[in-house]
Coordinates of N, CA and C in Angstrom, one line a residue:
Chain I
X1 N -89.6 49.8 -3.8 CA -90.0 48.9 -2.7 C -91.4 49.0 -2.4
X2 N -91.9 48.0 -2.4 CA -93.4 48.4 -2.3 C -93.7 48.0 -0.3
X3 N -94.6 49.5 0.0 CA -94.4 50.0 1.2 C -95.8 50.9 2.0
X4 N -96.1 50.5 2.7 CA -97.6 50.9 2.6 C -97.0 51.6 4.4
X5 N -96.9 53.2 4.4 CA -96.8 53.9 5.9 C -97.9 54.6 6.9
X6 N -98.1 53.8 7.9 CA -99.4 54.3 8.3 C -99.1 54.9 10.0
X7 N -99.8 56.4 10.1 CA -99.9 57.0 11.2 C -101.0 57.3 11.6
X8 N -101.4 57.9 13.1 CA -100.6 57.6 14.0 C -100.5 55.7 14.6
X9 N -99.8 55.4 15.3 CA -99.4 54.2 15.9 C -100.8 54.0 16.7
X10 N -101.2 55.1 17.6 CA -102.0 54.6 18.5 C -102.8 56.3 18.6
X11 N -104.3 55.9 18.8 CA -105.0 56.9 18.8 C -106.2 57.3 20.2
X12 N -106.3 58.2 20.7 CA -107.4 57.7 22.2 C -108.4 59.4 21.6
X13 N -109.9 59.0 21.6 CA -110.5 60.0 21.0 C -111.6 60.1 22.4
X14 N -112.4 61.3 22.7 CA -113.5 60.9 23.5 C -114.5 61.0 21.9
X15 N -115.9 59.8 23.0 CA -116.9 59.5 21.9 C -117.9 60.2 21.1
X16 N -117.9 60.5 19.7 CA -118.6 61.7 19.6 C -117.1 62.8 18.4
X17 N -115.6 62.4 18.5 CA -114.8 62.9 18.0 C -114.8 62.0 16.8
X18 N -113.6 62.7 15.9 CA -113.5 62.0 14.6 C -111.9 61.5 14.6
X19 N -111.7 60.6 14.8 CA -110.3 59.7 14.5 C -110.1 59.8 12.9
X20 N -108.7 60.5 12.7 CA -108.4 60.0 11.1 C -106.9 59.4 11.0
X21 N -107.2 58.3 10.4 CA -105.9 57.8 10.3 C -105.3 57.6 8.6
X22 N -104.0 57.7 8.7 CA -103.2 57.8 7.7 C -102.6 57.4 7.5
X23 N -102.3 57.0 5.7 CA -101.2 56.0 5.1 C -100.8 56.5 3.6
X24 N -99.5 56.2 3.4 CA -99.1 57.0 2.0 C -98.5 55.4 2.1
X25 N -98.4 55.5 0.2 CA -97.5 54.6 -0.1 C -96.1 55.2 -1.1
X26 N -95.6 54.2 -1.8 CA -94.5 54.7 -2.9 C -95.0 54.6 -4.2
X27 N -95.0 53.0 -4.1 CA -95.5 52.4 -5.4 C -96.2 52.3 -6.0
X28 N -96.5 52.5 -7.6 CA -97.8 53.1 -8.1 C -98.2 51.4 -8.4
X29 N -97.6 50.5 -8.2 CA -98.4 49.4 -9.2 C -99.3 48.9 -7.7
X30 N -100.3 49.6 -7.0 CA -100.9 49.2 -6.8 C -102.8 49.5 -7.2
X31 N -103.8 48.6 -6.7 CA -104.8 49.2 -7.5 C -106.3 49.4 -6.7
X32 N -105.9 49.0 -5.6 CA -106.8 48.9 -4.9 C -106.3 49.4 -3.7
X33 N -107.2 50.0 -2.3 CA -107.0 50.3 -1.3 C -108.0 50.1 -0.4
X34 N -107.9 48.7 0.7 CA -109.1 48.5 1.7 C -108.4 49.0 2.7
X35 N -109.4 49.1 3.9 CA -108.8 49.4 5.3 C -109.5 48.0 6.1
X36 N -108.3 47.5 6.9 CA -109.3 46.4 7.8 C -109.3 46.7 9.5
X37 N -110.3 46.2 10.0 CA -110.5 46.1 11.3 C -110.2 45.0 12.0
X38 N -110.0 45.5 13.0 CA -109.3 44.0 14.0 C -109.4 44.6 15.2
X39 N -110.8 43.2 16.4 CA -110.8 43.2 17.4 C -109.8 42.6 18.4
X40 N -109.9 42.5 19.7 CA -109.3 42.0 20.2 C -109.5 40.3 19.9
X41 N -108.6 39.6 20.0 CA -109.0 37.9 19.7 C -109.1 37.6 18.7
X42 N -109.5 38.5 17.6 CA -110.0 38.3 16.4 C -108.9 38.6 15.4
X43 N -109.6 37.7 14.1 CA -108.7 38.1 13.3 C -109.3 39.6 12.2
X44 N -108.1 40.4 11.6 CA -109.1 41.4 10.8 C -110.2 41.4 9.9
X45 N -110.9 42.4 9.6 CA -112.3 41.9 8.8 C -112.5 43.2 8.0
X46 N -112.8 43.3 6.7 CA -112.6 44.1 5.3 C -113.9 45.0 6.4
X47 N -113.3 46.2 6.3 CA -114.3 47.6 6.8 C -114.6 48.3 5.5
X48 N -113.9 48.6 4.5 CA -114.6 49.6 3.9 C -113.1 49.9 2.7
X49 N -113.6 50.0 1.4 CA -112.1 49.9 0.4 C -112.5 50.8 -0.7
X50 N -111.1 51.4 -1.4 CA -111.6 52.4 -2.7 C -110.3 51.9 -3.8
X51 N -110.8 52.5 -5.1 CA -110.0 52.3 -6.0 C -109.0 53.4 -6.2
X52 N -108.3 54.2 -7.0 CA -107.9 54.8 -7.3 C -107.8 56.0 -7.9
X53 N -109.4 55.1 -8.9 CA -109.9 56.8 -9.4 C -111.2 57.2 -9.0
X54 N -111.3 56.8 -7.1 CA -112.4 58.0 -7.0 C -111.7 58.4 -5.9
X55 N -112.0 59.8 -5.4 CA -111.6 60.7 -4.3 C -112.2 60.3 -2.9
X56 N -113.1 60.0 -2.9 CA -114.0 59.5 -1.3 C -114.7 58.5 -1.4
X57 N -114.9 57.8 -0.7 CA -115.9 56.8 -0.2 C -116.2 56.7 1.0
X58 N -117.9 56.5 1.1 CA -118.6 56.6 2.3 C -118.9 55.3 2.7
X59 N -118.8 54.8 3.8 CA -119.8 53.9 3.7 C -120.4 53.8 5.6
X60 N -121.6 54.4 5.7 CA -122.0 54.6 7.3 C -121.4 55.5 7.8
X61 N -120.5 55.2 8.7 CA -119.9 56.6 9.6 C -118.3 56.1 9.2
X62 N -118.0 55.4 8.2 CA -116.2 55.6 8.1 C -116.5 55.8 6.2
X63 N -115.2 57.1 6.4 CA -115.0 57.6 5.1 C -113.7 57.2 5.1
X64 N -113.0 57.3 3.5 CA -112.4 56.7 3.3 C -111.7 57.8 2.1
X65 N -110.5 59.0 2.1 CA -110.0 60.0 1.1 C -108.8 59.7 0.8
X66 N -109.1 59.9 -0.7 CA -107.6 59.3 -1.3 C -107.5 60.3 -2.5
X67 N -105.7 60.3 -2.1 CA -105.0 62.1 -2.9 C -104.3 61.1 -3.8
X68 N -104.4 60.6 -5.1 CA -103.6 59.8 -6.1 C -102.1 60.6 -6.0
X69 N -102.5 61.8 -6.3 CA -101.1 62.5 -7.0 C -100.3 62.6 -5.4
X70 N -100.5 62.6 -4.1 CA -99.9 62.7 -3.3 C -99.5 61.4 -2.7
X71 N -100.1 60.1 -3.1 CA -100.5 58.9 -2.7 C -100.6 58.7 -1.3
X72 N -101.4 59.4 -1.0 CA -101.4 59.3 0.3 C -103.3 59.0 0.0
X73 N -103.8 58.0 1.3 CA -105.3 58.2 1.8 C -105.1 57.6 3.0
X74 N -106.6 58.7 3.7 CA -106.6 58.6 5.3 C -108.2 57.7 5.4
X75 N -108.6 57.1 7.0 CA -109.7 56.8 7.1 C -110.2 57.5 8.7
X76 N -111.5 58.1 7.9 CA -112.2 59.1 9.2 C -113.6 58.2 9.7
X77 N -113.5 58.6 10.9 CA -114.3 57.9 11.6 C -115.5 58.6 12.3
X78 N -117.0 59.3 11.7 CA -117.6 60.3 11.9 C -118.2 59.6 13.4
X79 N -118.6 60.5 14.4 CA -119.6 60.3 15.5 C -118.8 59.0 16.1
X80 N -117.6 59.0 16.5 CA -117.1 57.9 16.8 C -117.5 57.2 18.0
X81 N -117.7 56.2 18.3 CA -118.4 55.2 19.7 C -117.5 54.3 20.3
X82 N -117.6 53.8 21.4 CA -116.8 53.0 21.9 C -116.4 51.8 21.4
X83 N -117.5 51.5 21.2 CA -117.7 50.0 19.8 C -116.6 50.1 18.6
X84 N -116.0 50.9 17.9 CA -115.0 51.3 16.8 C -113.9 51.3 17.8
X85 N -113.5 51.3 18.9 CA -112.1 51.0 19.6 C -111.7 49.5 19.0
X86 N -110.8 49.5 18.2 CA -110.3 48.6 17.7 C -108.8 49.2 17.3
X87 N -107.7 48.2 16.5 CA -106.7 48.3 15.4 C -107.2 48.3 13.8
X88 N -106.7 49.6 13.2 CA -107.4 49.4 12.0 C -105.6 49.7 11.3
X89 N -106.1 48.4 10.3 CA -105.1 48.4 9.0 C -105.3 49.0 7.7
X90 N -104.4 49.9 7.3 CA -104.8 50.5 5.8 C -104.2 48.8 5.2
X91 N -104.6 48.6 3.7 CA -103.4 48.0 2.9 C -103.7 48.6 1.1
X92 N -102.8 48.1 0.6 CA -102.8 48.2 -1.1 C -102.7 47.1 -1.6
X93 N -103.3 47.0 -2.5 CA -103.2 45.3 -3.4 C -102.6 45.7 -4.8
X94 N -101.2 44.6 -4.7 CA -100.4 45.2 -5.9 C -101.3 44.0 -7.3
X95 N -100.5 45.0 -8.2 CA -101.6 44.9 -9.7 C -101.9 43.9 -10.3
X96 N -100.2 43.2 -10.0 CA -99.7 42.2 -10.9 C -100.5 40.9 -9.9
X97 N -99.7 41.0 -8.7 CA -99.9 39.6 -8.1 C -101.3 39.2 -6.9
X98 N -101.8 40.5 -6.9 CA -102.9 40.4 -6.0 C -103.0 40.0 -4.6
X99 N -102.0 40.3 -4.1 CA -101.2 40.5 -2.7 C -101.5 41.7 -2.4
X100 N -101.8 41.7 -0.8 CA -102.0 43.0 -0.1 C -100.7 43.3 0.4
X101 N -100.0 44.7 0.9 CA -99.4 45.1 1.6 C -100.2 46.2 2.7
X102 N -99.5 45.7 4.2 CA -100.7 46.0 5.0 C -99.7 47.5 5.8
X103 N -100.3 48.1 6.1 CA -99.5 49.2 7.3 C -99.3 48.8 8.5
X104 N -98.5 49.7 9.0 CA -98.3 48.9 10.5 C -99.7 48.8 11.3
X105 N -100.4 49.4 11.1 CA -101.8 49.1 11.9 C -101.7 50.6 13.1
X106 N -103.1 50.8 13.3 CA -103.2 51.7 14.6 C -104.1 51.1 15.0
X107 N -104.0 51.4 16.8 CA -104.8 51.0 18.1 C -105.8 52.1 18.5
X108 N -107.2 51.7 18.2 CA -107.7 53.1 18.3 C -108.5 52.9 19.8
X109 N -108.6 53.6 20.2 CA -109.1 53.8 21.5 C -110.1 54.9 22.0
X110 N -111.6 55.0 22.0 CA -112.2 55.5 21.9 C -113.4 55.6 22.9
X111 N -112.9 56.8 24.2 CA -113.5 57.0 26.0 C -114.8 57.3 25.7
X112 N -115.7 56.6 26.4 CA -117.4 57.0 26.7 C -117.0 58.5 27.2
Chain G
X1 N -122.3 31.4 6.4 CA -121.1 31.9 6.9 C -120.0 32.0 6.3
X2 N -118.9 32.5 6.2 CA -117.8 32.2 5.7 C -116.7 32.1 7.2
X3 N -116.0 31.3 6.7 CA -114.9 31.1 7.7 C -114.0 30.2 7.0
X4 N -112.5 31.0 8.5 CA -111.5 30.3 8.3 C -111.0 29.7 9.6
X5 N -110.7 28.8 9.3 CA -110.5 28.0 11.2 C -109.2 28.0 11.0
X6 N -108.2 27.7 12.6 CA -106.5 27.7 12.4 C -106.8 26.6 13.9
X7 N -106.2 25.9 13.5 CA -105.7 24.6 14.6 C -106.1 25.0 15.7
X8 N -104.6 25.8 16.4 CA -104.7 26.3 17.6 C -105.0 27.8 17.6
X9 N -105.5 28.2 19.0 CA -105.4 29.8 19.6 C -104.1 29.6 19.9
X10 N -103.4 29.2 20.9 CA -102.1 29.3 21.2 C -101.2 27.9 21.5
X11 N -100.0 28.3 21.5 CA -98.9 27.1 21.4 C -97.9 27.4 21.5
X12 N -97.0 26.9 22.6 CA -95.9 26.7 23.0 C -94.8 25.7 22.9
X13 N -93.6 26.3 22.0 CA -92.8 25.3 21.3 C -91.8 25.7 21.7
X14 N -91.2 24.4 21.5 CA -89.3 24.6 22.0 C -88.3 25.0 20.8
X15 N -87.5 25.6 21.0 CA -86.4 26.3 20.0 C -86.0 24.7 19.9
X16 N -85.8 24.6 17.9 CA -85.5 23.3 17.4 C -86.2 22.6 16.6
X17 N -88.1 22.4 17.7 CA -89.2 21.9 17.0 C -89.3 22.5 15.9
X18 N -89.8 21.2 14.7 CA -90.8 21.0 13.7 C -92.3 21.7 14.0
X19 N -92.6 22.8 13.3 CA -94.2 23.4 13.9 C -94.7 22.9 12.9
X20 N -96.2 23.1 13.0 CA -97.4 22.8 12.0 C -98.3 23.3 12.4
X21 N -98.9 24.7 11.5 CA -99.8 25.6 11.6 C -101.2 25.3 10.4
X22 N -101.7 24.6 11.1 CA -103.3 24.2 9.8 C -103.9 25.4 9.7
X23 N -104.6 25.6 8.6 CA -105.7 26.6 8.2 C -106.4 25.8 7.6
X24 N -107.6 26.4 7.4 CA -109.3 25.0 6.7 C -110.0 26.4 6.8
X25 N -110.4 26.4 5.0 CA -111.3 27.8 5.1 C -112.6 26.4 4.2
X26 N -114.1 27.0 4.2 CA -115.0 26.7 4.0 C -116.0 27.4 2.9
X27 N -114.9 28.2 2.3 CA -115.8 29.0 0.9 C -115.5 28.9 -0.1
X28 N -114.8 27.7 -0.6 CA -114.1 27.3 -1.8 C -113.1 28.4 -2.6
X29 N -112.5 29.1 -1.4 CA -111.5 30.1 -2.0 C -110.4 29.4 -2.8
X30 N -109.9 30.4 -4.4 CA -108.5 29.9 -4.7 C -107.5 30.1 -3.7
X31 N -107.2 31.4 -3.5 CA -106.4 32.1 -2.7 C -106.3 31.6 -1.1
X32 N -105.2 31.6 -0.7 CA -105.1 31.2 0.9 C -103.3 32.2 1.3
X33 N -103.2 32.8 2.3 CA -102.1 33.0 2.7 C -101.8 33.0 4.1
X34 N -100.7 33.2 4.2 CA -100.2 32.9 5.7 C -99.3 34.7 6.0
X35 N -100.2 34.8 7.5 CA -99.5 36.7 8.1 C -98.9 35.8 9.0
X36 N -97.9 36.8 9.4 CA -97.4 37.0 10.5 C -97.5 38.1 11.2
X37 N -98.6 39.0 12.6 CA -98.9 39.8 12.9 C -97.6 40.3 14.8
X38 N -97.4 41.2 14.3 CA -96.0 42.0 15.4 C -96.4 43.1 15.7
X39 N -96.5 44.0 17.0 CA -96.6 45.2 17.2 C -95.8 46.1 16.3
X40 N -96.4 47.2 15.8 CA -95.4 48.1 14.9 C -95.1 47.9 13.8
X41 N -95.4 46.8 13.4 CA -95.1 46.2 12.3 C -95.8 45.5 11.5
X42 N -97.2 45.5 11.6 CA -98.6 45.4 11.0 C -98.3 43.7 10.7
X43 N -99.3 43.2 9.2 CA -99.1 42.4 9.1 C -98.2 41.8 7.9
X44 N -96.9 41.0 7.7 CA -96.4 40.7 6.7 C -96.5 38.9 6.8
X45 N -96.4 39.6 5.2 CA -96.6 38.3 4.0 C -95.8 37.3 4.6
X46 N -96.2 35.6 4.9 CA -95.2 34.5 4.7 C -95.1 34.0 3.4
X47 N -96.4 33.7 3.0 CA -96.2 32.6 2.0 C -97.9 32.7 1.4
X48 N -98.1 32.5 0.1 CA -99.5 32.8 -0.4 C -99.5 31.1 -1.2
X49 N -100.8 31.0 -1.6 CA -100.8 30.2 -2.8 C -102.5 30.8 -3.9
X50 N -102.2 30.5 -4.9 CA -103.0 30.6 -5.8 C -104.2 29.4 -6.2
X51 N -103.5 28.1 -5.8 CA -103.8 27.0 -6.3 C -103.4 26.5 -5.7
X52 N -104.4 24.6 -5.7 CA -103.4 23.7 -4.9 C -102.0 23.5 -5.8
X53 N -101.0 22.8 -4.3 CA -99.7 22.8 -4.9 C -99.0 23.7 -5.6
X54 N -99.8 25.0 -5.4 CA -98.9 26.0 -5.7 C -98.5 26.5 -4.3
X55 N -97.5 27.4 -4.5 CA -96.9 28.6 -3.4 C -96.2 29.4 -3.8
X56 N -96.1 30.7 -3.4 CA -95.5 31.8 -3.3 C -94.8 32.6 -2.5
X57 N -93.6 33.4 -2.4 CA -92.6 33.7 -1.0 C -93.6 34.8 -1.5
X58 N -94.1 35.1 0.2 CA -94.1 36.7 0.5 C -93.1 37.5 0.6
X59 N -93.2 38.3 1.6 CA -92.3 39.1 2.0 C -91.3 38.3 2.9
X60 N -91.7 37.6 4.0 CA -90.6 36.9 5.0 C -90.5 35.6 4.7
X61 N -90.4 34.9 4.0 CA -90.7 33.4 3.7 C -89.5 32.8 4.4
X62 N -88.2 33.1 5.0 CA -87.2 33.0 5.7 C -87.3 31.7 7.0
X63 N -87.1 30.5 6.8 CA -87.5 30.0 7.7 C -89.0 29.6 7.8
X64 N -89.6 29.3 7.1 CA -90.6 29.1 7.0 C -91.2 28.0 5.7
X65 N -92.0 26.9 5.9 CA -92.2 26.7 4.2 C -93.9 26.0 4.4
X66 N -94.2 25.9 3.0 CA -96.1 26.1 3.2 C -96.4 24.8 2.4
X67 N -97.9 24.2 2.5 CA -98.4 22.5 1.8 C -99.5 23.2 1.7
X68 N -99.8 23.1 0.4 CA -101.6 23.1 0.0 C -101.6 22.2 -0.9
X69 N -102.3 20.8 -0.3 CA -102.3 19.3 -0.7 C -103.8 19.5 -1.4
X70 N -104.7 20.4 -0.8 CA -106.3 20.2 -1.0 C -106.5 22.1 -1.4
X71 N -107.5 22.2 -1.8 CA -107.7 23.3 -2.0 C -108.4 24.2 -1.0
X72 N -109.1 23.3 0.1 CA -109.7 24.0 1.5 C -108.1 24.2 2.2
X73 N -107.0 23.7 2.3 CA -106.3 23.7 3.7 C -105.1 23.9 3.5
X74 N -104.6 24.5 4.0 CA -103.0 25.8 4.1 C -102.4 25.5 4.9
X75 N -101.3 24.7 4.5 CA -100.5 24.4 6.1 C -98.7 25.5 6.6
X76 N -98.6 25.6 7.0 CA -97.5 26.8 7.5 C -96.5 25.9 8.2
X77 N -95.0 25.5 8.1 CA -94.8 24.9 8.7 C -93.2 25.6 9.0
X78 N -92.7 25.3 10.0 CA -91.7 26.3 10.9 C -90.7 25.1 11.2
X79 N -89.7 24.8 9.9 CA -88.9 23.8 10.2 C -87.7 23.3 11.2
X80 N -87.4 24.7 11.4 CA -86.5 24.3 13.4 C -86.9 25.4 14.1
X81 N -88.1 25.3 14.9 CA -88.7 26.8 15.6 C -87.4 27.5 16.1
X82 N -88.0 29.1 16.0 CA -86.4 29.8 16.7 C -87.2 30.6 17.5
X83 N -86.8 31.4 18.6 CA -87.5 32.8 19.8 C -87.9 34.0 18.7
X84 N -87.0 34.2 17.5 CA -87.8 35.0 16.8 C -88.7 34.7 15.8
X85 N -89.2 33.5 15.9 CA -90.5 33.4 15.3 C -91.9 33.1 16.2
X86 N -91.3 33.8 17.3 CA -92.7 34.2 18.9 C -93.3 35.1 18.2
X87 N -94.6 34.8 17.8 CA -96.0 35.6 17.3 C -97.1 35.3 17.0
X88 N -97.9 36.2 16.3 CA -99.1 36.0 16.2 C -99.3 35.1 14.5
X89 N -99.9 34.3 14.4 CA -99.7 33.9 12.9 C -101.2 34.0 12.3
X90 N -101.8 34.1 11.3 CA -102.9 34.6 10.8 C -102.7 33.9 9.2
X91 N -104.0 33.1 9.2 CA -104.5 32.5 8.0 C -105.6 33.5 7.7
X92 N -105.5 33.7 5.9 CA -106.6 34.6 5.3 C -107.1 33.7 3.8
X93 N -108.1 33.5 3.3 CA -108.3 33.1 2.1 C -109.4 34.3 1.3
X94 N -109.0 34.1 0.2 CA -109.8 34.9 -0.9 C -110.1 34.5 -1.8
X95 N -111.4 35.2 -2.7 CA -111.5 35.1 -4.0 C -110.4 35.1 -5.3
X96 N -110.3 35.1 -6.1 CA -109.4 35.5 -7.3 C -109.8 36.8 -8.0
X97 N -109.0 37.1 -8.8 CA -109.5 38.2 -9.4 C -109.6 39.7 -8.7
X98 N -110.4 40.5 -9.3 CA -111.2 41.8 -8.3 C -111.8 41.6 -7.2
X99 N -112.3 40.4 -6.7 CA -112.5 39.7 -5.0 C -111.3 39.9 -4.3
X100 N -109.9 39.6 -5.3 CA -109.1 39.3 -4.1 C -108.7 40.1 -3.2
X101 N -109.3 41.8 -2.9 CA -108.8 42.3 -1.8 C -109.1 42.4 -0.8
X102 N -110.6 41.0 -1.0 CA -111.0 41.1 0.4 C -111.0 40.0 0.9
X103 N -110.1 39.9 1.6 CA -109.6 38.6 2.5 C -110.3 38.6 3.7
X104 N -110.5 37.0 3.7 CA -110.8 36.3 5.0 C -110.2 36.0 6.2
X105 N -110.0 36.5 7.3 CA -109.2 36.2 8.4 C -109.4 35.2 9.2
X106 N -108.7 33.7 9.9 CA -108.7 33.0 11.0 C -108.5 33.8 12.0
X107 N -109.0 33.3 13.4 CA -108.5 34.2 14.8 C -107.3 34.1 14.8
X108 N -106.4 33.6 14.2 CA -105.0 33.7 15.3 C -104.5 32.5 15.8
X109 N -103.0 32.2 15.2 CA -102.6 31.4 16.7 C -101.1 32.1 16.9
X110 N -101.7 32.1 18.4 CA -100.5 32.8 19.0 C -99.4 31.8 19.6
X111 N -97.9 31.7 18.6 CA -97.0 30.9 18.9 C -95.9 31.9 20.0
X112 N -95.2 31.0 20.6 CA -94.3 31.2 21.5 C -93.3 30.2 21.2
X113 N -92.5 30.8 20.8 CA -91.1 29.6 21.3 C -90.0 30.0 22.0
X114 N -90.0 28.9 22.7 CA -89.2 29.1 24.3 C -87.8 28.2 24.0

């Protein structure tokens, strides 16, 4: 079943902490891994994505680590600011059809 | 710019009604699909297309069926609205290929049916 699990549900950090959020999947036929952001009102928007065969990606202050053999990757949020209070979505894009599967999403919440 | 426009922000329909949910993206994407966004339950698949006059069942395609007459516009259409299809609905378009996992999002229209 292809299944993309993402924790925690909801996150509250003070500003200046590192939020990491997490998702494992099952299915190997997938081949890509973005994470999306989503404001209030808005719809999500591509934050930051890795392939498979690399271990990290940086890009600014959100990293992005992925364990193939465990299929699990999380996304870290360095020096975190009020501005990054959002819902962030892991997803995977399967191989064949190029459809995403998205995680339940987390509500990140992040105090001055 | 790139964008994707959706008819409405919000709409309120009666259990029964015929809906019609437009999408119009402006970057000559192949790809267009239709979310359905729910607390706890992130976003799942309605219905995708590749091409015009194509479609594809996502995940919940149940009640639900899709028109791509032109290759800008995605229509979503909810043939006897029911109380469990009160949500958020979300048009996305993309590139093909190695593009495609980065999708474009409409704001939303938030349906209700009463």
């Amino acid at each position: 079943q292809q299944q993309v699990k993402q924790s925690p549900q909801s996150l509250i950090v003070q500003k200046g902490g590192i939020p990491i959020i997490n998702c494992a999947y099952e299915n190997t036929a997938f081949d890509y891994f973005p994470w999306y952001q989503q404001f209030p009102g808005k719809g999500p928007a591509l934050l930051i994505a890795i392939r498979p065969d690399v271990s990290e990606k940086k890009e600014g202050r959100f990293t992005i680590s992925f364990n193939k053999s465990a299929k699990q990757f999380s996304l870290h949020i360095m020096d975190s600011q009020p501005g990054d209070s959002a819902t962030y979505f892991c997803a995977a894009r399967t191989f064949i059809e190029g459809k995403l599967i998205f995680g339940q999403g987390t509500t990140l919440q992040v105090k001055p | 710019d790139v964008k994707v426009t959706q008819s409405s922000r919000y709409l309120v329909k009666r259990t029964g009604e015929k809906v019609f949910l437009e999408c119009v993206q402006d970057m000559d994407h192949e790809n267009m699909f239709w979310y359905r966004q729910d607390p706890g339950l992130g976003l799942r698949l309605i219905y995708f297309s590749y091409d015009v006059k194509m479609k594809e069942k996502g995940d919940i395609p149940e009640g639900y069926s899709v028109s791509r007459e032109k290759k800008e516009r995605f229509s979503l259409i909810l043939e006897s609205a029911s109380t469990n299809q009160t949500s958020m609905y979300l048009c996305a378009s993309s590139l093909r290929g190695l593009k495609s996992s980065e999708q474009y999002f409409g704001p939303g229209t938030r349906l209700t049916v009463t």
